[in-house]
Tab-separated table of C-alpha atoms in Angstrom:
chain	number	residue	atom	x	y	z
A	1	MET	CA	29.894	-67.671	32.498
A	2	ALA	CA	31.890	-64.527	33.248
A	3	LYS	CA	34.146	-64.382	36.265
A	4	LEU	CA	33.431	-62.266	39.339
A	5	TRP	CA	36.219	-60.143	40.805
A	6	LEU	CA	35.759	-58.549	44.209
A	7	ASN	CA	37.570	-55.617	45.818
A	8	GLU	CA	37.968	-55.627	49.621
A	9	ASP	CA	38.900	-52.123	50.751
A	10	ASN	CA	41.589	-51.095	53.224
A	11	SER	CA	39.360	-50.289	56.206
A	12	HIS	CA	36.189	-52.388	56.000
A	13	TYR	CA	37.363	-55.580	57.749
A	14	PHE	CA	39.028	-53.686	60.582
A	15	GLY	CA	36.074	-51.356	61.057
A	16	THR	CA	33.480	-54.129	61.127
A	17	ARG	CA	35.467	-56.675	63.199
A	18	GLY	CA	37.135	-54.351	65.669
A	19	SER	CA	38.672	-56.265	68.570
A	20	LYS	CA	37.914	-59.580	66.829
A	21	ALA	CA	40.052	-58.689	63.792
A	22	SER	CA	43.094	-60.613	65.059
A	23	ASP	CA	41.152	-63.717	66.066
A	24	PRO	CA	42.379	-66.634	63.892
A	25	GLU	CA	38.853	-67.962	63.432
A	26	GLU	CA	37.556	-64.540	62.350
A	27	ILE	CA	40.433	-64.149	59.893
A	28	ARG	CA	39.697	-67.551	58.403
A	29	ASN	CA	35.901	-67.237	58.330
A	30	PHE	CA	36.102	-63.905	56.564
A	31	ILE	CA	37.737	-65.574	53.574
A	32	LEU	CA	35.810	-68.842	53.761
A	33	GLN	CA	32.511	-67.022	53.162
A	34	TYR	CA	33.626	-66.708	49.504
A	35	LYS	CA	34.195	-70.426	49.024
A	36	GLY	CA	31.788	-71.869	46.469
A	37	THR	CA	30.590	-68.436	45.284
A	38	ASN	CA	31.185	-66.847	41.873
A	39	VAL	CA	34.223	-64.956	43.163
A	40	THR	CA	37.312	-66.096	41.272
A	41	ARG	CA	39.627	-63.170	42.074
A	42	MET	CA	39.812	-61.390	45.421
A	43	ILE	CA	41.510	-58.009	45.270
A	44	LEU	CA	42.760	-56.915	48.689
A	45	ASN	CA	43.367	-53.194	49.022
A	46	GLY	CA	46.026	-52.368	51.617
A	47	ASN	CA	46.186	-48.561	51.571
A	48	SER	CA	44.564	-45.215	51.132
A	49	GLN	CA	47.063	-42.453	51.962
A	50	LYS	CA	48.292	-44.621	54.815
A	51	THR	CA	48.678	-48.389	54.826
A	52	SER	CA	46.723	-50.979	56.764
A	53	PHE	CA	49.945	-52.934	57.295
A	54	PRO	CA	53.222	-51.870	58.963
A	55	SER	CA	55.143	-49.839	56.399
A	56	LYS	CA	58.656	-48.526	55.944
A	57	ALA	CA	57.941	-46.665	52.702
A	58	GLY	CA	54.816	-44.912	53.987
A	59	ASP	CA	52.838	-44.541	57.202
A	60	VAL	CA	50.768	-47.264	58.834
A	61	ILE	CA	47.217	-46.070	59.541
A	62	TYR	CA	47.726	-45.551	63.294
A	63	LYS	CA	51.020	-43.643	62.969
A	64	ASP	CA	51.026	-40.130	64.488
A	65	VAL	CA	47.343	-40.343	65.365
A	66	GLU	CA	46.123	-38.392	68.377
A	67	PRO	CA	44.970	-40.635	71.270
A	68	ARG	CA	41.400	-39.299	71.059
A	69	TYR	CA	40.944	-41.020	67.678
A	70	PHE	CA	41.634	-44.410	69.244
A	71	ASN	CA	38.880	-43.970	71.788
A	72	ASN	CA	36.043	-41.936	70.398
A	73	SER	CA	35.158	-40.803	66.914
A	74	PRO	CA	31.350	-40.715	66.694
A	75	GLY	CA	29.767	-41.933	63.485
A	76	THR	CA	32.947	-43.473	62.069
A	77	HIS	CA	34.840	-46.746	62.253
A	78	LEU	CA	38.189	-45.005	62.797
A	79	PRO	CA	38.826	-46.283	66.367
A	80	SER	CA	38.112	-49.888	65.351
A	81	TRP	CA	40.345	-49.517	62.293
A	82	PHE	CA	43.294	-47.981	64.126
A	83	ASN	CA	43.107	-50.349	67.099
A	84	ALA	CA	42.637	-53.472	64.982
A	85	VAL	CA	45.630	-52.787	62.715
A	86	LYS	CA	47.801	-51.984	65.762
A	87	ASP	CA	46.622	-55.108	67.558
A	88	LEU	CA	47.522	-57.292	64.569
A	89	ALA	CA	50.971	-55.672	64.376
A	90	ASP	CA	51.564	-56.099	68.113
A	91	LYS	CA	50.678	-59.797	67.831
A	92	GLY	CA	52.917	-60.277	64.800
A	93	ILE	CA	50.023	-61.294	62.529
A	94	ASP	CA	50.319	-60.250	58.897
A	95	LEU	CA	46.664	-60.262	57.894
A	96	TYR	CA	47.238	-60.008	54.155
A	97	THR	CA	49.657	-62.936	54.109
A	98	GLU	CA	47.094	-64.987	56.043
A	99	TRP	CA	44.371	-64.050	53.575
A	100	ILE	CA	46.522	-64.756	50.511
A	101	ASN	CA	47.256	-68.256	51.799
A	102	LEU	CA	43.587	-68.879	52.640
A	103	LEU	CA	42.440	-67.709	49.215
A	104	ARG	CA	44.787	-70.143	47.530
A	105	GLU	CA	43.371	-72.908	49.757
A	106	ILE	CA	39.877	-72.307	48.358
A	107	ASN	CA	41.040	-71.758	44.753
A	108	ILE	CA	40.383	-68.016	44.584
A	109	SER	CA	43.180	-66.019	42.987
A	110	PRO	CA	44.735	-63.638	45.573
A	111	TRP	CA	45.438	-60.123	44.348
A	112	MET	CA	46.286	-56.850	46.014
A	113	SER	CA	45.321	-53.305	45.104
A	114	MET	CA	47.186	-50.051	45.633
A	115	ARG	CA	45.310	-46.765	45.621
A	116	MET	CA	47.451	-44.338	43.681
A	117	ASN	CA	46.131	-40.920	44.797
A	118	ASP	CA	43.605	-41.200	47.599
A	119	VAL	CA	42.252	-38.023	49.248
A	120	HIS	CA	39.464	-39.240	51.503
A	121	ASN	CA	38.550	-36.510	54.021
A	122	ALA	CA	40.624	-33.930	52.164
A	123	GLN	CA	38.432	-31.132	53.531
A	124	ASP	CA	39.953	-31.787	56.983
A	125	GLU	CA	43.632	-30.826	56.884
A	126	ASP	CA	44.333	-32.627	60.151
A	127	HIS	CA	42.412	-35.824	59.502
A	128	PRO	CA	44.281	-38.886	60.837
A	129	MET	CA	43.947	-40.673	57.490
A	130	HIS	CA	46.386	-38.194	55.907
A	131	SER	CA	49.997	-39.324	55.528
A	132	ASN	CA	52.943	-37.215	56.630
A	133	PHE	CA	54.061	-36.987	53.006
A	134	TYR	CA	50.709	-35.475	52.099
A	135	LYS	CA	50.546	-33.078	55.045
A	136	ASN	CA	54.169	-31.935	54.673
A	137	ASN	CA	53.918	-31.155	50.960
A	138	LEU	CA	50.952	-28.856	50.487
A	139	ASN	CA	52.602	-27.398	47.378
A	140	TYR	CA	52.384	-30.790	45.683
A	141	ARG	CA	48.637	-30.522	45.130
A	142	ARG	CA	47.386	-30.743	41.574
A	143	ALA	CA	45.208	-27.612	41.630
A	144	MET	CA	47.060	-24.764	43.291
A	145	HIS	CA	44.836	-22.067	41.743
A	146	ARG	CA	41.548	-23.275	43.267
A	147	ASP	CA	40.153	-25.372	46.097
A	148	GLU	CA	36.599	-26.334	45.157
A	149	LYS	CA	36.519	-30.083	45.733
A	150	TRP	CA	38.468	-32.980	47.181
A	151	GLU	CA	40.023	-33.833	43.820
A	152	ASP	CA	41.720	-30.416	43.730
A	153	ARG	CA	43.769	-31.618	46.697
A	154	GLN	CA	45.043	-34.746	44.971
A	155	LEU	CA	48.784	-34.997	44.497
A	156	ASN	CA	50.413	-33.890	41.247
A	157	TYR	CA	52.118	-36.791	39.460
A	158	LEU	CA	54.173	-34.415	37.321
A	159	ILE	CA	56.299	-33.939	40.439
A	160	LYS	CA	58.992	-36.601	40.667
A	161	ASP	CA	58.821	-36.790	44.461
A	162	VAL	CA	55.159	-37.794	44.136
A	163	GLN	CA	56.031	-40.507	41.615
A	164	ASP	CA	58.924	-41.803	43.721
A	165	TYR	CA	56.909	-41.828	46.943
A	166	HIS	CA	54.141	-43.936	45.439
A	167	PHE	CA	56.535	-46.226	43.612
A	168	ALA	CA	58.339	-46.963	46.895
A	169	ILE	CA	55.031	-48.109	48.403
A	170	LEU	CA	54.377	-50.225	45.308
A	171	GLU	CA	57.796	-51.853	45.780
A	172	GLU	CA	56.835	-52.577	49.370
A	173	TYR	CA	53.718	-54.432	48.235
A	174	PHE	CA	55.915	-56.666	46.075
A	175	GLU	CA	58.474	-57.179	48.833
A	176	LYS	CA	55.939	-58.105	51.501
A	177	TYR	CA	53.345	-60.161	49.633
A	178	ASP	CA	53.255	-63.125	47.273
A	179	PHE	CA	50.171	-62.341	45.189
A	180	ASP	CA	49.039	-63.491	41.745
A	181	GLY	CA	48.681	-59.906	40.617
A	182	ILE	CA	48.377	-56.324	41.731
A	183	GLU	CA	45.894	-53.665	40.704
A	184	LEU	CA	47.002	-50.055	40.390
A	185	ASP	CA	43.873	-48.123	41.273
A	186	TRP	CA	44.099	-44.869	39.336
A	187	MET	CA	40.405	-44.154	40.003
A	188	ARG	CA	41.005	-43.320	43.656
A	189	PHE	CA	40.412	-40.428	42.949
A	190	GLY	CA	41.129	-40.079	39.232
A	191	ASN	CA	42.674	-36.606	38.758
A	192	HIS	CA	46.458	-36.770	38.848
A	193	PHE	CA	47.700	-33.649	37.021
A	194	PRO	CA	47.332	-29.872	37.032
A	195	VAL	CA	44.435	-28.540	34.986
A	196	GLY	CA	45.412	-28.581	31.304
A	197	TYR	CA	48.475	-30.817	31.759
A	198	GLU	CA	46.821	-34.178	31.127
A	199	ASP	CA	48.837	-34.756	27.928
A	200	ASN	CA	52.098	-34.243	29.806
A	201	GLY	CA	50.814	-36.484	32.565
A	202	ARG	CA	49.984	-39.263	30.130
A	203	GLU	CA	53.664	-39.725	29.353
A	204	VAL	CA	54.503	-39.721	33.062
A	205	LEU	CA	51.989	-42.481	33.825
A	206	ASN	CA	53.149	-44.465	30.792
A	207	GLY	CA	56.625	-44.454	32.310
A	208	PHE	CA	55.291	-45.317	35.762
A	209	MET	CA	53.365	-48.300	34.369
A	210	LYS	CA	56.438	-49.518	32.489
A	211	SER	CA	58.414	-49.419	35.726
A	212	ALA	CA	55.613	-51.304	37.483
A	213	ARG	CA	55.760	-54.010	34.815
A	214	ASP	CA	59.553	-54.222	35.186
A	215	LEU	CA	59.059	-54.617	38.933
A	216	ALA	CA	56.559	-57.430	38.386
A	217	ASP	CA	58.974	-59.147	35.993
A	218	LYS	CA	61.682	-58.987	38.662
A	219	TYR	CA	59.417	-60.544	41.288
A	220	GLN	CA	58.156	-63.210	38.919
A	221	LYS	CA	61.656	-64.664	39.057
A	222	ILE	CA	61.794	-64.332	42.851
A	223	ARG	CA	58.345	-65.863	43.461
A	224	GLY	CA	58.586	-68.496	40.736
A	225	HIS	CA	55.229	-67.716	39.135
A	226	LYS	CA	53.575	-65.207	36.830
A	227	ILE	CA	52.515	-61.871	38.346
A	228	ASP	CA	49.875	-59.889	36.488
A	229	ILE	CA	49.111	-56.172	36.644
A	230	ALA	CA	45.651	-54.632	36.413
A	231	ALA	CA	44.619	-50.976	36.335
A	232	ARG	CA	41.390	-49.230	37.209
A	233	VAL	CA	40.719	-46.527	34.617
A	234	PRO	CA	37.752	-44.336	33.532
A	235	VAL	CA	34.775	-45.973	31.841
A	236	LYS	CA	35.636	-44.990	28.242
A	237	PRO	CA	38.959	-45.410	26.386
A	238	GLU	CA	38.897	-41.815	25.153
A	239	THR	CA	38.089	-40.467	28.630
A	240	ALA	CA	40.982	-42.443	30.082
A	241	PHE	CA	43.305	-41.155	27.346
A	242	ASN	CA	42.278	-37.531	27.828
A	243	MET	CA	42.709	-37.755	31.609
A	244	GLY	CA	46.236	-39.147	31.215
A	245	MET	CA	45.399	-42.778	32.043
A	246	ASP	CA	46.031	-44.397	28.658
A	247	GLY	CA	44.935	-47.941	29.444
A	248	VAL	CA	44.929	-48.956	25.796
A	249	ALA	CA	48.598	-47.986	25.426
A	250	TRP	CA	49.423	-49.885	28.624
A	251	ALA	CA	47.837	-53.008	27.199
A	252	LEU	CA	49.472	-52.626	23.776
A	253	SER	CA	52.856	-52.154	25.455
A	254	GLY	CA	52.374	-55.229	27.650
A	255	TYR	CA	52.378	-53.267	30.897
A	256	VAL	CA	48.967	-54.556	32.044
A	257	ASN	CA	47.111	-57.858	31.747
A	258	CYS	CA	43.708	-56.475	32.807
A	259	LEU	CA	41.869	-53.178	32.540
A	260	ILE	CA	38.947	-52.320	34.791
A	261	PRO	CA	36.836	-49.484	33.305
A	262	SER	CA	35.286	-47.872	36.367
A	263	PRO	CA	33.108	-45.009	37.525
A	264	PHE	CA	34.516	-43.026	40.424
A	265	TRP	CA	31.892	-43.272	43.169
A	266	HIS	CA	28.923	-40.962	42.635
A	267	THR	CA	27.076	-43.578	40.602
A	268	SER	CA	27.385	-46.922	38.939
A	269	GLN	CA	27.398	-46.832	35.146
A	270	ALA	CA	25.486	-49.463	33.165
A	271	ASP	CA	26.694	-48.149	29.800
A	272	ILE	CA	30.394	-49.053	29.737
A	273	PRO	CA	31.569	-49.568	26.129
A	274	VAL	CA	33.217	-52.937	26.685
A	275	GLU	CA	33.301	-53.690	22.967
A	276	ARG	CA	35.387	-50.549	22.280
A	277	TRP	CA	37.896	-51.522	24.960
A	278	LYS	CA	38.071	-55.073	23.572
A	279	ARG	CA	38.586	-53.868	20.022
A	280	GLN	CA	41.363	-51.461	20.972
A	281	VAL	CA	43.341	-54.032	22.999
A	282	GLN	CA	42.723	-56.900	20.560
A	283	GLY	CA	45.652	-59.293	20.283
A	284	THR	CA	47.231	-58.306	23.608
A	285	GLY	CA	45.458	-60.859	25.802
A	286	CYS	CA	44.414	-58.020	28.096
A	287	LEU	CA	41.186	-58.813	29.963
A	288	ILE	CA	38.411	-56.244	30.315
A	289	ALA	CA	36.444	-56.296	33.575
A	290	PRO	CA	33.892	-53.453	33.819
A	291	CYS	CA	33.218	-52.233	37.334
A	292	LEU	CA	29.937	-52.000	39.202
A	293	GLU	CA	30.083	-49.333	41.915
A	294	ILE	CA	27.646	-49.645	44.813
A	295	CYS	CA	26.045	-46.178	44.525
A	296	LEU	CA	23.414	-45.408	41.895
A	297	ARG	CA	22.179	-41.906	41.043
A	298	GLN	CA	20.554	-40.662	37.852
A	299	TYR	CA	22.486	-37.385	38.099
A	300	THR	CA	24.816	-35.652	40.536
A	301	PHE	CA	24.079	-34.832	44.137
A	302	PRO	CA	22.867	-32.348	45.401
A	303	LYS	CA	20.649	-31.917	42.335
A	304	CYS	CA	19.698	-35.541	42.926
A	305	LYS	CA	17.665	-35.426	46.145
A	306	ASN	CA	18.247	-39.110	46.895
A	307	GLU	CA	21.712	-38.585	48.372
A	308	PHE	CA	22.423	-42.284	48.846
A	309	GLN	CA	20.849	-45.001	46.740
A	310	PHE	CA	22.483	-48.324	46.057
A	311	ASN	CA	22.525	-50.981	43.394
A	312	THR	CA	20.381	-54.030	44.068
A	313	LEU	CA	20.433	-57.504	42.549
A	314	GLU	CA	17.887	-56.292	39.972
A	315	THR	CA	19.969	-53.318	38.812
A	316	MET	CA	23.199	-55.317	39.019
A	317	ARG	CA	21.697	-58.018	36.779
A	318	GLY	CA	20.777	-55.461	34.141
A	319	ALA	CA	24.261	-53.978	33.997
A	320	ALA	CA	26.172	-57.275	34.325
A	321	ILE	CA	24.174	-58.990	31.558
A	322	SER	CA	24.850	-56.018	29.297
A	323	PHE	CA	28.583	-56.097	30.118
A	324	ILE	CA	28.832	-59.811	29.344
A	325	ASP	CA	26.931	-59.468	26.076
A	326	ARG	CA	29.315	-56.665	25.115
A	327	GLY	CA	32.299	-58.995	25.685
A	328	ALA	CA	33.339	-58.580	29.342
A	329	ASP	CA	35.824	-61.147	30.635
A	330	ALA	CA	34.750	-60.552	34.236
A	331	ILE	CA	32.433	-58.434	36.352
A	332	TYR	CA	34.274	-56.361	38.946
A	333	LEU	CA	32.540	-55.270	42.164
A	334	PHE	CA	33.797	-52.205	44.021
A	335	ASN	CA	32.477	-51.308	47.499
A	336	TYR	CA	30.540	-54.580	47.777
A	337	MET	CA	31.600	-56.016	51.116
A	338	ASP	CA	29.915	-57.918	53.912
A	339	GLU	CA	28.295	-56.351	56.996
A	340	GLN	CA	27.142	-53.260	55.076
A	341	LYS	CA	23.711	-52.951	56.625
A	342	PHE	CA	23.213	-49.505	55.098
A	343	ALA	CA	22.911	-51.197	51.696
A	344	TYR	CA	21.962	-54.845	52.316
A	345	ASP	CA	21.954	-57.550	54.934
A	346	ASN	CA	24.429	-60.423	54.812
A	347	SER	CA	22.016	-62.967	53.348
A	348	TYR	CA	21.421	-60.580	50.445
A	349	TYR	CA	25.182	-60.090	50.128
A	350	HIS	CA	25.619	-63.826	49.717
A	351	ASP	CA	23.028	-63.744	46.932
A	352	ILE	CA	25.064	-61.037	45.163
A	353	ILE	CA	28.383	-62.901	45.255
A	354	SER	CA	26.685	-66.185	44.317
A	355	GLU	CA	24.651	-64.888	41.370
A	356	ILE	CA	26.394	-61.946	39.692
A	357	GLY	CA	28.602	-63.269	36.918
A	358	ASN	CA	26.449	-66.382	36.391
A	359	TYR	CA	24.810	-65.436	33.095
A	360	ASP	CA	22.095	-68.079	33.096
A	361	LEU	CA	21.142	-67.503	36.709
A	362	MET	CA	20.957	-63.722	36.236
A	363	GLN	CA	18.498	-64.231	33.349
A	364	GLU	CA	15.989	-65.812	35.712
A	365	GLY	CA	15.419	-62.673	37.790
A	366	ILE	CA	14.092	-59.161	37.230
A	367	ARG	CA	16.581	-57.008	35.307
A	368	ARG	CA	16.652	-53.232	35.591
A	369	THR	CA	18.689	-50.829	33.461
A	370	ILE	CA	18.727	-47.212	34.678
A	371	LEU	CA	20.070	-44.164	32.864
A	372	THR	CA	22.970	-42.719	34.862
A	373	PHE	CA	26.036	-40.700	33.822
A	374	ASN	CA	29.829	-40.752	33.644
A	375	ASP	CA	31.097	-39.268	36.923
A	376	ARG	CA	34.725	-38.729	35.826
A	377	ARG	CA	35.652	-36.706	32.754
A	378	PRO	CA	38.539	-34.522	31.537
A	379	GLU	CA	38.710	-30.941	32.784
A	380	GLY	CA	36.931	-28.499	30.477
A	381	THR	CA	34.560	-31.030	28.909
A	382	VAL	CA	30.776	-31.168	29.150
A	383	SER	CA	29.016	-33.657	31.407
A	384	ASP	CA	26.981	-36.384	29.716
A	385	GLU	CA	24.225	-36.098	32.335
A	386	ARG	CA	20.903	-36.184	30.468
A	387	LEU	CA	18.689	-35.658	33.488
A	388	PRO	CA	16.765	-33.766	34.654
A	389	CYS	CA	15.458	-33.023	31.155
A	390	THR	CA	12.879	-30.317	30.469
A	391	LEU	CA	10.635	-31.600	27.707
A	392	ILE	CA	9.637	-29.208	24.939
A	393	LYS	CA	6.008	-29.550	23.843
A	394	ASP	CA	5.669	-31.913	20.865
A	395	ALA	CA	9.482	-32.352	20.560
A	396	PHE	CA	11.152	-35.783	20.755
A	397	ALA	CA	13.730	-36.342	23.518
A	398	GLY	CA	15.811	-39.505	23.003
A	399	PHE	CA	17.706	-41.720	25.459
A	400	ARG	CA	19.813	-44.862	24.888
A	401	LEU	CA	19.996	-47.813	27.267
A	402	HIS	CA	22.051	-50.933	26.546
A	403	THR	CA	20.148	-53.956	27.858
A	404	GLY	CA	22.216	-56.825	26.434
A	405	ASN	CA	20.901	-59.471	24.083
A	406	ARG	CA	17.150	-59.929	23.702
A	407	GLN	CA	15.667	-62.782	25.709
A	408	GLU	CA	12.598	-64.779	24.742
A	409	ASN	CA	9.333	-64.238	26.627
A	410	THR	CA	10.544	-60.949	28.081
A	411	ASN	CA	7.925	-58.575	29.459
A	412	SER	CA	9.655	-55.201	29.170
A	413	LEU	CA	8.547	-51.799	30.419
A	414	VAL	CA	9.811	-48.245	30.174
A	415	LEU	CA	9.665	-46.509	33.557
A	416	LEU	CA	9.701	-42.701	33.689
A	417	SER	CA	9.336	-40.143	36.455
A	418	PHE	CA	8.529	-36.435	36.142
A	419	LYS	CA	9.406	-33.825	38.749
A	420	GLY	CA	6.437	-32.932	40.922
A	421	ARG	CA	4.017	-35.184	39.024
A	422	GLU	CA	1.958	-37.599	41.060
A	423	LYS	CA	-0.319	-38.375	38.126
A	424	ILE	CA	-0.394	-37.852	34.370
A	425	GLU	CA	-3.291	-38.139	32.011
A	426	ASN	CA	-3.265	-40.891	29.410
A	427	GLY	CA	-2.024	-39.451	26.119
A	428	VAL	CA	-0.169	-36.435	27.518
A	429	ILE	CA	3.153	-38.324	27.397
A	430	THR	CA	3.909	-40.546	24.410
A	431	VAL	CA	6.756	-43.043	24.519
A	432	PHE	CA	8.455	-44.890	21.666
A	433	VAL	CA	11.107	-47.614	21.832
A	434	ASN	CA	13.118	-48.138	18.654
A	435	GLY	CA	10.417	-46.305	16.720
A	436	GLU	CA	7.492	-48.373	18.053
A	437	LYS	CA	4.800	-46.741	20.168
A	438	CYS	CA	4.494	-48.078	23.729
A	439	SER	CA	1.265	-48.570	25.668
A	440	PHE	CA	0.622	-46.477	28.800
A	441	LYS	CA	0.238	-48.620	31.941
A	442	ASN	CA	-0.174	-45.855	34.553
A	443	ARG	CA	1.728	-46.008	37.860
A	444	ASP	CA	4.426	-48.566	38.658
A	445	ASN	CA	5.284	-49.712	42.169
A	446	SER	CA	8.995	-49.867	41.557
A	447	MET	CA	11.583	-51.315	43.902
A	448	SER	CA	14.513	-49.284	45.196
A	449	PRO	CA	16.526	-47.581	43.888
A	450	LYS	CA	13.886	-45.164	42.616
A	451	PRO	CA	13.226	-41.456	42.103
A	452	ILE	CA	11.575	-39.118	44.599
A	453	ASP	CA	8.455	-38.732	42.458
A	454	THR	CA	5.997	-41.303	41.097
A	455	LEU	CA	7.104	-43.760	38.436
A	456	PHE	CA	4.891	-44.380	35.407
A	457	ALA	CA	5.125	-47.395	33.104
A	458	TRP	CA	4.767	-47.984	29.370
A	459	GLY	CA	4.742	-51.461	27.851
A	460	ILE	CA	7.335	-52.104	25.129
A	461	PRO	CA	5.923	-53.993	22.093
A	462	ALA	CA	7.595	-57.396	21.689
A	463	ASN	CA	8.660	-56.570	18.132
A	464	ALA	CA	10.378	-53.360	19.278
A	465	TYR	CA	12.733	-54.869	21.863
A	466	LYS	CA	16.039	-55.987	20.305
A	467	ASP	CA	19.649	-56.866	21.084
A	468	GLY	CA	21.925	-54.134	22.383
A	469	PHE	CA	20.700	-50.576	22.685
A	470	GLN	CA	17.089	-49.616	23.135
A	471	VAL	CA	16.371	-46.024	22.079
A	472	ILE	CA	13.596	-44.473	24.151
A	473	GLU	CA	11.890	-41.368	22.764
A	474	VAL	CA	9.601	-39.279	24.966
A	475	VAL	CA	7.142	-36.652	23.689
A	476	ALA	CA	5.070	-34.352	25.908
A	477	GLY	CA	1.798	-32.912	24.640
A	478	GLU	CA	1.993	-30.096	27.197
A	479	ASP	CA	4.679	-27.822	28.629
A	480	ASN	CA	6.168	-28.021	32.130
A	481	TYR	CA	7.140	-31.702	32.164
A	482	ILE	CA	10.619	-32.323	33.583
A	483	LEU	CA	11.839	-35.881	33.065
A	484	ASP	CA	13.727	-37.081	36.139
A	485	TRP	CA	14.217	-40.861	35.705
A	486	VAL	CA	14.597	-43.215	32.718
A	487	GLU	CA	14.625	-46.994	33.110
A	488	ILE	CA	13.888	-50.239	31.307
A	489	VAL	CA	12.792	-53.184	33.436
A	490	CYS	CA	12.466	-56.763	32.175
A	491	ARG	CA	10.247	-59.063	34.243
């Protein structure tokens, strides 16, 4: 059974608890909900640009915030966040220390996470989430020649002031908190260098990670126990390398004990090459914990008309089983927190944290594997988005989905959707899996997440379905078919 690691972000608790955030019973109950679940490591994030704890190295979240943000900010949880953190500080309650102690009580390993280059709300220059360091150093942005997207406004780690500023906050984490380990989250937001300078940046981050390991070694002696370091990096080793986040080198050098291959946010990614990560860090003892993000899109918004769709137990099972069969040491959940009614109710949340990571239990339910894409890649490279795909008459279009090891008595279907098609005639679309022809089943009443248009199903012959990758080939007998969704479901 793989372990389940859970990230709690820097604003969620404060935004959902509001005035109750400092109540001792609320503080305790928040952690106790994880007792007896599959969660073995709780990763507590304490910052974005600002911190959610009083800080000397940076700015606490309510610092230099206009009074109007404490009282009214429609459609956001900013007032609850600001007021709750201030209330805790005024009462002398260190929330993260309380949580760390509670986690140890219930035998869950307490970790913390530092976001290394967060630019939430970067389009608003005056947003109260921005730190003074960020606002006072506009010339430190990574992309000074353009301003197309939030990531262009990330800070440039080639600048020593940027390195030193973030390292001082990292030191503060170690000074304030007695954790089992700390995660350096390089995927918030994932672009740390000027365009074309990723190779130079790789050496900078190698040095930064070495210093982080030296810092952990120092505090191991102070705390009297081992302190591990994890890093969130892009989904593929080569992508991480080419973006300057050389996780493999960090593991080989002993700087990290865990790597967390992660999408950014636009979509979850079921096809994370865990076996390649494992092979490249072999002999280091470094754990590999692929990340499931909460969002799920088959290609980028706004092309994808479903702006917000979310993973469900069924889609999480498909990805998690695949990760474990590929060698994952743990399943890591990012943006899966309680009281998120936009995605699930709390009873469903408890099902997620109690089932995901339990290999045998996951096998008992419906498993869905959906073709998505890698939402972070090096500048100047081509996206691996395969959809939407315009089919050429009588030409084979192939797609690969990793579904884990084959299970006995599995009823497996290919589900496809075509733009603007509410019906298709039998025989117009032919589907093969691993070279075997599938049988047309007509429409499928699929669960969410799902495409805008109708889903159609093809039965996969039992002799075709195998361990690992399933290769789906689609052939259209007519023009004007645009494939918009590719999925395998096992029931």
